[in-house]
Coordinates of C-alpha atoms in Angstrom, one line a residue:
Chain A
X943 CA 5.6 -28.7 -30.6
X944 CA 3.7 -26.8 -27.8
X945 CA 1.1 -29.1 -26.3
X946 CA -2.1 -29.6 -27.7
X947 CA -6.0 -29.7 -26.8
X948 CA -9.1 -30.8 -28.9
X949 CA -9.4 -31.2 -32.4
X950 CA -12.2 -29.0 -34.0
X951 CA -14.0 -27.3 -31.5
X952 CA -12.6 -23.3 -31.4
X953 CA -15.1 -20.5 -32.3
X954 CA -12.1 -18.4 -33.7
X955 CA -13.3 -17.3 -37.2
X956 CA -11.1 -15.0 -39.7
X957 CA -13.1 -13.0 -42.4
X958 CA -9.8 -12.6 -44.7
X959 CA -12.4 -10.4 -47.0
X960 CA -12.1 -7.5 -44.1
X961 CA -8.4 -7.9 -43.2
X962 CA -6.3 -5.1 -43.9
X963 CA -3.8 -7.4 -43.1
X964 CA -1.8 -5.1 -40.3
X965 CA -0.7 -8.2 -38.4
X966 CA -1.6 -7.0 -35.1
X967 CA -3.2 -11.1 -34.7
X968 CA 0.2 -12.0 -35.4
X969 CA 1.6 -10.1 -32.7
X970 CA -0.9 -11.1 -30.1
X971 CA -1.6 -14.5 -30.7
X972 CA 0.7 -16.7 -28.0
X973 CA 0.1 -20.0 -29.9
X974 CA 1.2 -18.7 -33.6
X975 CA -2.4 -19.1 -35.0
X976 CA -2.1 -16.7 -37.8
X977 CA 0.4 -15.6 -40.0
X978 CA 0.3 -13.2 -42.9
X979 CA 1.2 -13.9 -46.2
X980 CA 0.3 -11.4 -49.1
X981 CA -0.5 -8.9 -47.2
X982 CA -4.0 -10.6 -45.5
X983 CA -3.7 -12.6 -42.2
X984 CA -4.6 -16.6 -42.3
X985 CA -5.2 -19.0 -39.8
X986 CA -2.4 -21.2 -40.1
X987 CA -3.1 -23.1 -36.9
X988 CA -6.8 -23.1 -35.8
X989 CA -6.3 -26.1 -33.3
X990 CA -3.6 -24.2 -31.5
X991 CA -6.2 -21.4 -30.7
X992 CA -7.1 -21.1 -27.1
X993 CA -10.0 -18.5 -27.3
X994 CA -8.4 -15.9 -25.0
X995 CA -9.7 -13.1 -27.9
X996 CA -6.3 -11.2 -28.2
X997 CA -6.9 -11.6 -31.7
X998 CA -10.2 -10.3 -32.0
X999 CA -9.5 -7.3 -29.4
X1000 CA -6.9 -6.0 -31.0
X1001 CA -8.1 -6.2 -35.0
X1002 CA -8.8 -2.9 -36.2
X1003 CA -11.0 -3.9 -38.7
X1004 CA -13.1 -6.4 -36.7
X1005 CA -11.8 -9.2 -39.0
X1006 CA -11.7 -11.7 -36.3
X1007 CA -14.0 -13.0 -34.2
X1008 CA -14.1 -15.7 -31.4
X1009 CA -16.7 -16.8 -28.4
X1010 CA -13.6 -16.0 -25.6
X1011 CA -13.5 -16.9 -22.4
X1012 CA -11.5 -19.4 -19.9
X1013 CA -10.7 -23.0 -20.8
X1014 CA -10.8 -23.4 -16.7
X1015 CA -13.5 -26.8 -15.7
X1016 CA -14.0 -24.8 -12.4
X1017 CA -15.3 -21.4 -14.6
X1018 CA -17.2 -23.7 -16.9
X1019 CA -18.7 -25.7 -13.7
X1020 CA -19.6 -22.2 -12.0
X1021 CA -21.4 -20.8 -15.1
X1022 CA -23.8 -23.6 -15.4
X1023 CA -25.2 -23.3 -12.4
X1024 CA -25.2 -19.9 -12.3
X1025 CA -28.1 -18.0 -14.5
X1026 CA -26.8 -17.7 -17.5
X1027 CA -26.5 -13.9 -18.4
X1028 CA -27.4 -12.5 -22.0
X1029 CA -24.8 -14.1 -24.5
X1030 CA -23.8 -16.4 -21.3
X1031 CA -19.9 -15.3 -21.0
X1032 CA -17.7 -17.6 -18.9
X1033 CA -15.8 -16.0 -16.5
X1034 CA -12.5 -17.0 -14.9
X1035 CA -13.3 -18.8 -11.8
X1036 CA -9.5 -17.8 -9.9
X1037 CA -11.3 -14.6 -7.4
Chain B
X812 CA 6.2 9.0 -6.8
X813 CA 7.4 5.7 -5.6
X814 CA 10.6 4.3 -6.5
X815 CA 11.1 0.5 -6.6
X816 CA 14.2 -1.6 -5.6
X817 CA 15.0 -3.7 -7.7
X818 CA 16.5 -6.8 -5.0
X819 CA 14.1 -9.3 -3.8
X820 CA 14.0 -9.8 0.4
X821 CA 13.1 -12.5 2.3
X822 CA 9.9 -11.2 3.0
X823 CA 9.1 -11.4 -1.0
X824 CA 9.9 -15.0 -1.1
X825 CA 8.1 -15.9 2.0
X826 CA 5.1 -13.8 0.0
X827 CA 5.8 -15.5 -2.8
X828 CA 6.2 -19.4 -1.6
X829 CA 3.0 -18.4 0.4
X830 CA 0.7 -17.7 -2.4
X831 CA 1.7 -20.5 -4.7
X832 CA 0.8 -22.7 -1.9
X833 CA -2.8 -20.6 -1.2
X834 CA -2.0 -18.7 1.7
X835 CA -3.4 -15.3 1.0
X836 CA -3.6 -15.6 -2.4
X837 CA -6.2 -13.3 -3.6
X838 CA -5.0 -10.8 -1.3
X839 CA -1.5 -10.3 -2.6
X840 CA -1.3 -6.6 -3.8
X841 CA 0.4 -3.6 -4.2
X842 CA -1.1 0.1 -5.1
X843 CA -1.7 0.5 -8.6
X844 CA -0.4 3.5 -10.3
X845 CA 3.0 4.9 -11.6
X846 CA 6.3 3.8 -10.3
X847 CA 10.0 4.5 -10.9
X848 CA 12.8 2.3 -11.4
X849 CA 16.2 3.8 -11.1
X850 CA 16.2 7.5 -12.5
X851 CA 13.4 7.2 -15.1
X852 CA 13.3 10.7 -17.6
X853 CA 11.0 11.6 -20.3
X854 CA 12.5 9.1 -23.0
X855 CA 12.8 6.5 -20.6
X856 CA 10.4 3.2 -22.3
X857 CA 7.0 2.9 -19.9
X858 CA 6.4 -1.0 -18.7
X859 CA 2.4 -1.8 -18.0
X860 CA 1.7 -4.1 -15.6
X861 CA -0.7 -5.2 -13.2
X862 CA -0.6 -5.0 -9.4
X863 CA -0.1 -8.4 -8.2
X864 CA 2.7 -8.3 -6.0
X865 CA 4.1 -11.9 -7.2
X866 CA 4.0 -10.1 -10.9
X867 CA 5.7 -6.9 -9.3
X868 CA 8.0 -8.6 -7.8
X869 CA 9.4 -10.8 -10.5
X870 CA 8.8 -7.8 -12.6
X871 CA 11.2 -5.4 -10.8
X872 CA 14.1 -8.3 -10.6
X873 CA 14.6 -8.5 -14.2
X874 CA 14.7 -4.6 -14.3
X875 CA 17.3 -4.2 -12.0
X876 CA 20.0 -0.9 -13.0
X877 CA 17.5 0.1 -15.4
X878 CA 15.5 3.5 -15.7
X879 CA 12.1 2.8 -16.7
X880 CA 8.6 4.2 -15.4
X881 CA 6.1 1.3 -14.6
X882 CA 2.8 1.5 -14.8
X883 CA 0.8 -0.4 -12.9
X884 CA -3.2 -1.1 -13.2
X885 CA -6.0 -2.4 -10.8
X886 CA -6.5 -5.5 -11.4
X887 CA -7.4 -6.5 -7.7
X888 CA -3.6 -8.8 -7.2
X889 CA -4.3 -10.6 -10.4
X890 CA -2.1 -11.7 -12.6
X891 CA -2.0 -10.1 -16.3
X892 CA -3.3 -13.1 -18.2
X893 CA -6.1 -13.7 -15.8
X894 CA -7.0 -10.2 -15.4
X895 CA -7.1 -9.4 -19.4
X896 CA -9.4 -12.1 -20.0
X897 CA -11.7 -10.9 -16.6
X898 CA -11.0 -6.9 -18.4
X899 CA -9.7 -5.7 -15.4
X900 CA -7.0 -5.4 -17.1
X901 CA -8.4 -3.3 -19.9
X902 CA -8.6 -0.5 -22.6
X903 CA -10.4 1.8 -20.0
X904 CA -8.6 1.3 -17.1
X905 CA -5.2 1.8 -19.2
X906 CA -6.4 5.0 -20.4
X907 CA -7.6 6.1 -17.2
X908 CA -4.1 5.2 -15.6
X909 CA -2.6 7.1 -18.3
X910 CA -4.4 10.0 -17.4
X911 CA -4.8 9.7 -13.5
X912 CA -0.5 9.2 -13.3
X913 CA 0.2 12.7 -15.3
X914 CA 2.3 9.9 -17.2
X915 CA 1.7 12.1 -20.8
X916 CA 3.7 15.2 -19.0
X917 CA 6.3 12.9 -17.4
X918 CA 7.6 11.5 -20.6
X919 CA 7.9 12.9 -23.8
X920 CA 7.5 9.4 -26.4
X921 CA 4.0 8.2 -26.5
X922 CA 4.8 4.3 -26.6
X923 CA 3.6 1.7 -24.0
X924 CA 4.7 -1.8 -23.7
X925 CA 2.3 -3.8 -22.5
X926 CA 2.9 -7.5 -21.8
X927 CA 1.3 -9.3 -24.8
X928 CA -0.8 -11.8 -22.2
X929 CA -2.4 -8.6 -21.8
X930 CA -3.8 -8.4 -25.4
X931 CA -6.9 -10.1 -24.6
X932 CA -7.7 -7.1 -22.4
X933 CA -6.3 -4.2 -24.3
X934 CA -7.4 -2.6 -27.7
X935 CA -4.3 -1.1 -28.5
X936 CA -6.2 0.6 -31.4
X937 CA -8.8 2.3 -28.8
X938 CA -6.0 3.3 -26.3
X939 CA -4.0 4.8 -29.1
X940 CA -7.0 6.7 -30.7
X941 CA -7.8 8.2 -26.9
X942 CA -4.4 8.7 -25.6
X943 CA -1.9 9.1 -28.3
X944 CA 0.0 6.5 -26.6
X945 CA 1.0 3.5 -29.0
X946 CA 0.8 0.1 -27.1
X947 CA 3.5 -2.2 -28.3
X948 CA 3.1 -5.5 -27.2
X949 CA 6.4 -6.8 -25.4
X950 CA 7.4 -10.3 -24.4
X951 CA 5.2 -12.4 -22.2
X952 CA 7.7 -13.2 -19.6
X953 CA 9.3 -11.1 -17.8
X954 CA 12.8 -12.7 -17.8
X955 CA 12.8 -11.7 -21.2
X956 CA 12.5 -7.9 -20.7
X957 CA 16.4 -8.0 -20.2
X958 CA 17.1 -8.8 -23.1
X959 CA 14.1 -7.1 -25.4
X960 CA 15.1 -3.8 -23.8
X961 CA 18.8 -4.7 -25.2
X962 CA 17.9 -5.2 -28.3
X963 CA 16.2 -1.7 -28.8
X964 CA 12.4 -3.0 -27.7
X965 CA 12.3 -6.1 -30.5
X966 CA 10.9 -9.2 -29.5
X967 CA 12.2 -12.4 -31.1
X968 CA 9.6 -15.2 -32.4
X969 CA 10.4 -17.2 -29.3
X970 CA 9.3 -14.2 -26.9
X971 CA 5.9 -14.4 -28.5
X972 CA 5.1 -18.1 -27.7
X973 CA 3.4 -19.5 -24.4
X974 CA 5.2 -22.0 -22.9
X975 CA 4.1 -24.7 -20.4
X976 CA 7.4 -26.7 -19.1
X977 CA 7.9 -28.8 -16.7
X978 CA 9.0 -25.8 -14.2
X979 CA 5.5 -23.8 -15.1
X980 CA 3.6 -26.7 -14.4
X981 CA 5.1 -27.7 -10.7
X982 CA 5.2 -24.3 -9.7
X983 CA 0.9 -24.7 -10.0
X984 CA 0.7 -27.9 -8.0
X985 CA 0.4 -26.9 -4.7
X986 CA -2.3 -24.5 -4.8
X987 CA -4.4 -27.6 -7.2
X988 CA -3.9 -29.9 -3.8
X989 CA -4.7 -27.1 -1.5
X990 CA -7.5 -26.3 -3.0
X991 CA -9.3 -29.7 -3.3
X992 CA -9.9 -29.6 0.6
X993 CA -13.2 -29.2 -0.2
X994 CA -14.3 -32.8 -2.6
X995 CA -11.4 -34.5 0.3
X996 CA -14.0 -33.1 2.7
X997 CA -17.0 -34.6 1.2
X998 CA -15.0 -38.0 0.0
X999 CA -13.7 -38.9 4.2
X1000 CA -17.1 -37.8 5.3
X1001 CA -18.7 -40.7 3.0
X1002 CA -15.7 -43.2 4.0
X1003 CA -16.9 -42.9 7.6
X1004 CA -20.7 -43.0 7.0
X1005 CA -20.3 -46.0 5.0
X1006 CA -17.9 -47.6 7.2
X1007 CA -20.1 -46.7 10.3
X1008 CA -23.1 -48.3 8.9
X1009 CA -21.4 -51.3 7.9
X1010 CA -20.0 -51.8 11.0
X1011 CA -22.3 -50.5 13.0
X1012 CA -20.4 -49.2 15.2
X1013 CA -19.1 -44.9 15.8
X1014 CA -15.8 -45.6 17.6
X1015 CA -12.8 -44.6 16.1
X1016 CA -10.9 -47.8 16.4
X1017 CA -13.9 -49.9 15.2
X1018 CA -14.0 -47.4 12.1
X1019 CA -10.1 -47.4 11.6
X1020 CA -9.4 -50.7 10.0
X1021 CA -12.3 -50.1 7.7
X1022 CA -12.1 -46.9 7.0
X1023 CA -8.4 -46.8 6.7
X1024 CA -7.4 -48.4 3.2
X1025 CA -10.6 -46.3 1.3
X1026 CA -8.8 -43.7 2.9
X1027 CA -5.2 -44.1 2.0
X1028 CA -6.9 -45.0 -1.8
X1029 CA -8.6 -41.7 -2.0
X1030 CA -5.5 -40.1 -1.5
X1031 CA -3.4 -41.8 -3.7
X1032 CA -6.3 -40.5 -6.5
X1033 CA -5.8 -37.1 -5.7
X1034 CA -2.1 -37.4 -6.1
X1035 CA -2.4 -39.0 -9.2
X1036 CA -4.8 -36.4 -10.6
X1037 CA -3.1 -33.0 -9.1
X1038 CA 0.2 -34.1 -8.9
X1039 CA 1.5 -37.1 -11.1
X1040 CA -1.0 -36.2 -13.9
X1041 CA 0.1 -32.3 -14.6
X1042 CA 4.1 -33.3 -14.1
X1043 CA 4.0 -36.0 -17.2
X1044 CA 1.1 -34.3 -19.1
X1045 CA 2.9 -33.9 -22.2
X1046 CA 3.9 -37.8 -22.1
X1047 CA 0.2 -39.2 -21.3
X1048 CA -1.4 -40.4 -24.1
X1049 CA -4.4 -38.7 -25.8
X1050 CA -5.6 -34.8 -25.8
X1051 CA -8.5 -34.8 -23.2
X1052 CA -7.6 -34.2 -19.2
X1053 CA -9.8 -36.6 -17.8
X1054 CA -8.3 -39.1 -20.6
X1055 CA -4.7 -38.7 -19.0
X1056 CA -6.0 -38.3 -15.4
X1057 CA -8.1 -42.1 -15.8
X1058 CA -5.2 -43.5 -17.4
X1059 CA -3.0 -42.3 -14.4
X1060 CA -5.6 -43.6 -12.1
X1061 CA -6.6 -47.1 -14.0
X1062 CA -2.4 -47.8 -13.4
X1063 CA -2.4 -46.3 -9.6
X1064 CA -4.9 -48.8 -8.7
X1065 CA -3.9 -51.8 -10.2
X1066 CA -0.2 -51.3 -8.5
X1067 CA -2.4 -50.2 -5.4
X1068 CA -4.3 -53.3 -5.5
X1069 CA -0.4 -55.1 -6.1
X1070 CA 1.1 -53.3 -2.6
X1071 CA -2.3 -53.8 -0.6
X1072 CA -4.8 -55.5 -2.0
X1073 CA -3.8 -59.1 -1.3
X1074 CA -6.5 -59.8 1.1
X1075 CA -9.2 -57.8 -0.3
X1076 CA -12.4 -59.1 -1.4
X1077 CA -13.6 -58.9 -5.0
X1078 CA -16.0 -56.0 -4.9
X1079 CA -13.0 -54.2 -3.0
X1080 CA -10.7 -54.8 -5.7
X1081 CA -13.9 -53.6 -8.3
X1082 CA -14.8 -50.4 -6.6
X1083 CA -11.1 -49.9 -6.9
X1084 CA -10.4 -50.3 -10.3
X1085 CA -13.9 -48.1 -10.9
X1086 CA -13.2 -45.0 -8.0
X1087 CA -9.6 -44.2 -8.2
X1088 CA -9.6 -43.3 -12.0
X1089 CA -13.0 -41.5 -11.5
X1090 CA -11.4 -39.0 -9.1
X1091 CA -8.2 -39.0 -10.7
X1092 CA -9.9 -38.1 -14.1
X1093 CA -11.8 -35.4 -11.8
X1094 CA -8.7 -33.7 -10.5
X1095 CA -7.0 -33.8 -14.1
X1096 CA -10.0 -31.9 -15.9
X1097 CA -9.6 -29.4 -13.0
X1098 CA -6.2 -28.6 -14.1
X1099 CA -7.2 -27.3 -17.7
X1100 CA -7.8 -23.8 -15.9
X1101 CA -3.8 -24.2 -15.2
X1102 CA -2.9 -24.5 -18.6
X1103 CA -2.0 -22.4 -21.5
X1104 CA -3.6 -24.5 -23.9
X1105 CA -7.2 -24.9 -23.3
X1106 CA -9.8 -23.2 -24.8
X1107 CA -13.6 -23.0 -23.3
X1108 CA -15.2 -24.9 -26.1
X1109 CA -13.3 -27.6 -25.9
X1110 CA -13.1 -27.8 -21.7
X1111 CA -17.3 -27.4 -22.2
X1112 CA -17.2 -30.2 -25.0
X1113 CA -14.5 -32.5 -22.4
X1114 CA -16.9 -31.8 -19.1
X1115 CA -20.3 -32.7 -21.0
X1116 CA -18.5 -36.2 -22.1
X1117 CA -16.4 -36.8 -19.1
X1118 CA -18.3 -35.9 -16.6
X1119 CA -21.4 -38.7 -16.7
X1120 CA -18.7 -40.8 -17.0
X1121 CA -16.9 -39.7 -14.2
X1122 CA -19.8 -39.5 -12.1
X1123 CA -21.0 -43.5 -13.4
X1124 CA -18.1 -44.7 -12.7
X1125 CA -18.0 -43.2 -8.8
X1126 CA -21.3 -44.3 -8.2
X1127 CA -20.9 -47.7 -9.6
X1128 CA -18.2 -48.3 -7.3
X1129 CA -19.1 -46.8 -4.1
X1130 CA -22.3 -49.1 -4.3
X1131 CA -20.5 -52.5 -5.1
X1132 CA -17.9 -50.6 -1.8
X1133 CA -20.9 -50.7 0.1
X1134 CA -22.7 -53.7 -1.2
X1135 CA -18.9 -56.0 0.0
X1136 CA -19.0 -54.1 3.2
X1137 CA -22.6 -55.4 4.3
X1138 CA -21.9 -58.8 3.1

């Protein structure tokens, strides 16, 4: 099994109601979070989810959605003592 | 157009070894835009990129006595992952590529493959609806190419999955130590104001046997933390970085106090067992931005527990340091 981070604390939400269930999550996700089955995609693997927003980017249908950013301390560090812009995004701290 | 060799030179690797170490690492570039490997025609597949030169180059190797066109965007010599999640590497500047290269005269299929750590960047949906061209997402490592080209552009489960082994992880260390010259800055200039005012005394050779053993200690944290901390992550008990790294550091201690610590006083052998896994935990939260596993909420959730912790547990010993130095 790929290593793993916290338990319970990812953003990532799927609205299956929405799905048209194309499986374009499937083919972006590098930690196998969804699958489809029945022709609508389900999280199968929530924990694995590392909030890059592949998923979300790339669902036609807006079906997913996910606070992204970088799990990077130093980016995290930097934002909070930097003004926090409207919706507060965390940007990658490596430039 | 440019056409790209396919060998790597010693210059490359020197490049190469270079940047992983931090020697002009956010300089390391080559001109976006479209190039040509071998004798590309118009069905030859279209490989999207960005133009970091350690990506081009390890790029270019696995495409060796293939014709392909690559396409290369501006992402300002970052890497693809990095630069999707930033949006440099993005649904506008793909499109603009697209258009800017002439690539929809140059070949006569309308299908991109674009590495899939550059999904959190791309909409394929958007670049599709404003170029024609479909993005297909293709492995995420370029060693894989070989064979995904082979096998008429499919990519097998196992090309889908991010993977952090023991070779991805090393190959990250050196530019973690390199980088913490900064906190090693601040950490020797407090070993010699301390010792300085406990001795009171500014010569070198009064502060040396003082100063010497904090020294050596604060050193053996950092290793712990960047080095011996990322290389046995998998094996360290529990999920949280600074969890491993004070575990690392609590057992670096204790054998440091075992080696050297025979004819320390107690409050040396306390700060000890109170500083080393402090930093150590330090340096191992910094490594989450390494990983491929981390998401923000849970390195925001880690850092608002771990660091009052981290930051007690420093202060605590520095002051019983201080306190046995001046008594």
């Amino acid at each position: 099994m790929s290593p793993r981070y916290l338990k319970d604390v990812v953003t990532l939400q799927l609205d299956e109601e929405r799905c048209s269930g194309c499986g374009m999550c499937t083919q972006v996700c590098v930690h196998g979070v969804f699958a489809v089955s029945k022709s609508i995609a389900h999280l199968v693997d929530r924990d694995a989810c590392m909030e890059c927003g592949a998923c979300a980017r790339n669902c036609p249908v807006e079906a997913v959605s996910v606070r992204s950013g970088v799990g990077c301390a130093y980016a995290v560090w930097k934002s909070w003592f930097r003004r926090k812009k409207e919706g507060g995004e965390v940007g990658s701290a490596c430039s | 157009m440019a056409r790209v060799a396919t060998d790597i030179t010693l210059p490359d690797r020197l490049g190469g070894w270079g940047v992983r170490w931090g020697i002009n690492r956010m300089h390391y570039t080559v001109a976006a835009g479209l190039y040509a490997v071998g004798q590309p025609g118009s069905q030859s597949p279209v490989l999207v990129s960005a133009n970091y030169k350690l990506t081009f180059d390890q790029l270019r190797r696995e495409l060796a006595g293939r014709d392909v066109w690559l396409l290369l965007l501006e992402t300002f010599g970052i890497n693809v992952w990095c630069a999707a999640g930033k949006g440099t590497f993005g649904t506008l500047e793909l499109i603009n590529r697209i258009n800017r290269t002439g690539l929809p005269t140059l070949v006569a299929h309308r299908t991109l493959i674009v590495p899939q750590l550059g999904a959190p960047g791309i909409a394929a949906h958007e670049v599709k609806k404003a170029t024609g061209f479909k993005v297909h997402y293709g492995p995420i490592r370029a060693e894989d190419l070989p064979e995904f080209l082979d096998r008429g552009m499919e990519v097998t489960p196992a090309m889908r999955r991010a993977r952090f082994n023991l070779r991805d992880r090393l190959v990250l260390i050196p530019v973690e130590v390199v980088q913490a010259w900064k906190p090693t800055l601040i950490i020797c200039l407090l070993i010699v104001v301390v010792c300085a005012f406990a001795v009171r005394d500014f010569r070198f050779f009064s502060l040396l046997p003082v100063g010497l053993p904090p020294t050596v200690l604060y050193l053996v944290a950092l290793l712990a933390g960047s080095v011996v901390t990322p290389i046995l992550l998998p094996w360290i008990p529990g999920r949280a970085f600074s969890l491993k790294g004070a575990q690392v550091g609590l057992l670096s201690a204790i054998l440091a106090a075992l080696v050297m610590g025979s004819t320390w006083k107690v409050a040396d052998l306390v700060a000890l067992l109170f500083v080393v896994p402090a930093i150590t935990a330090y340096f191992a939260l910094n490594f989450t931005g390494c990983t491929t596993f981390t998401s923000l909420s849970g390195v925001e959730k880690e850092m608002r527990i771990a660091l009052p912790v981290i930051i007690l547990a420093f202060v605590v010993g520095v002051v019983v340091w201080t306190v046995g130095l001046l008594t």
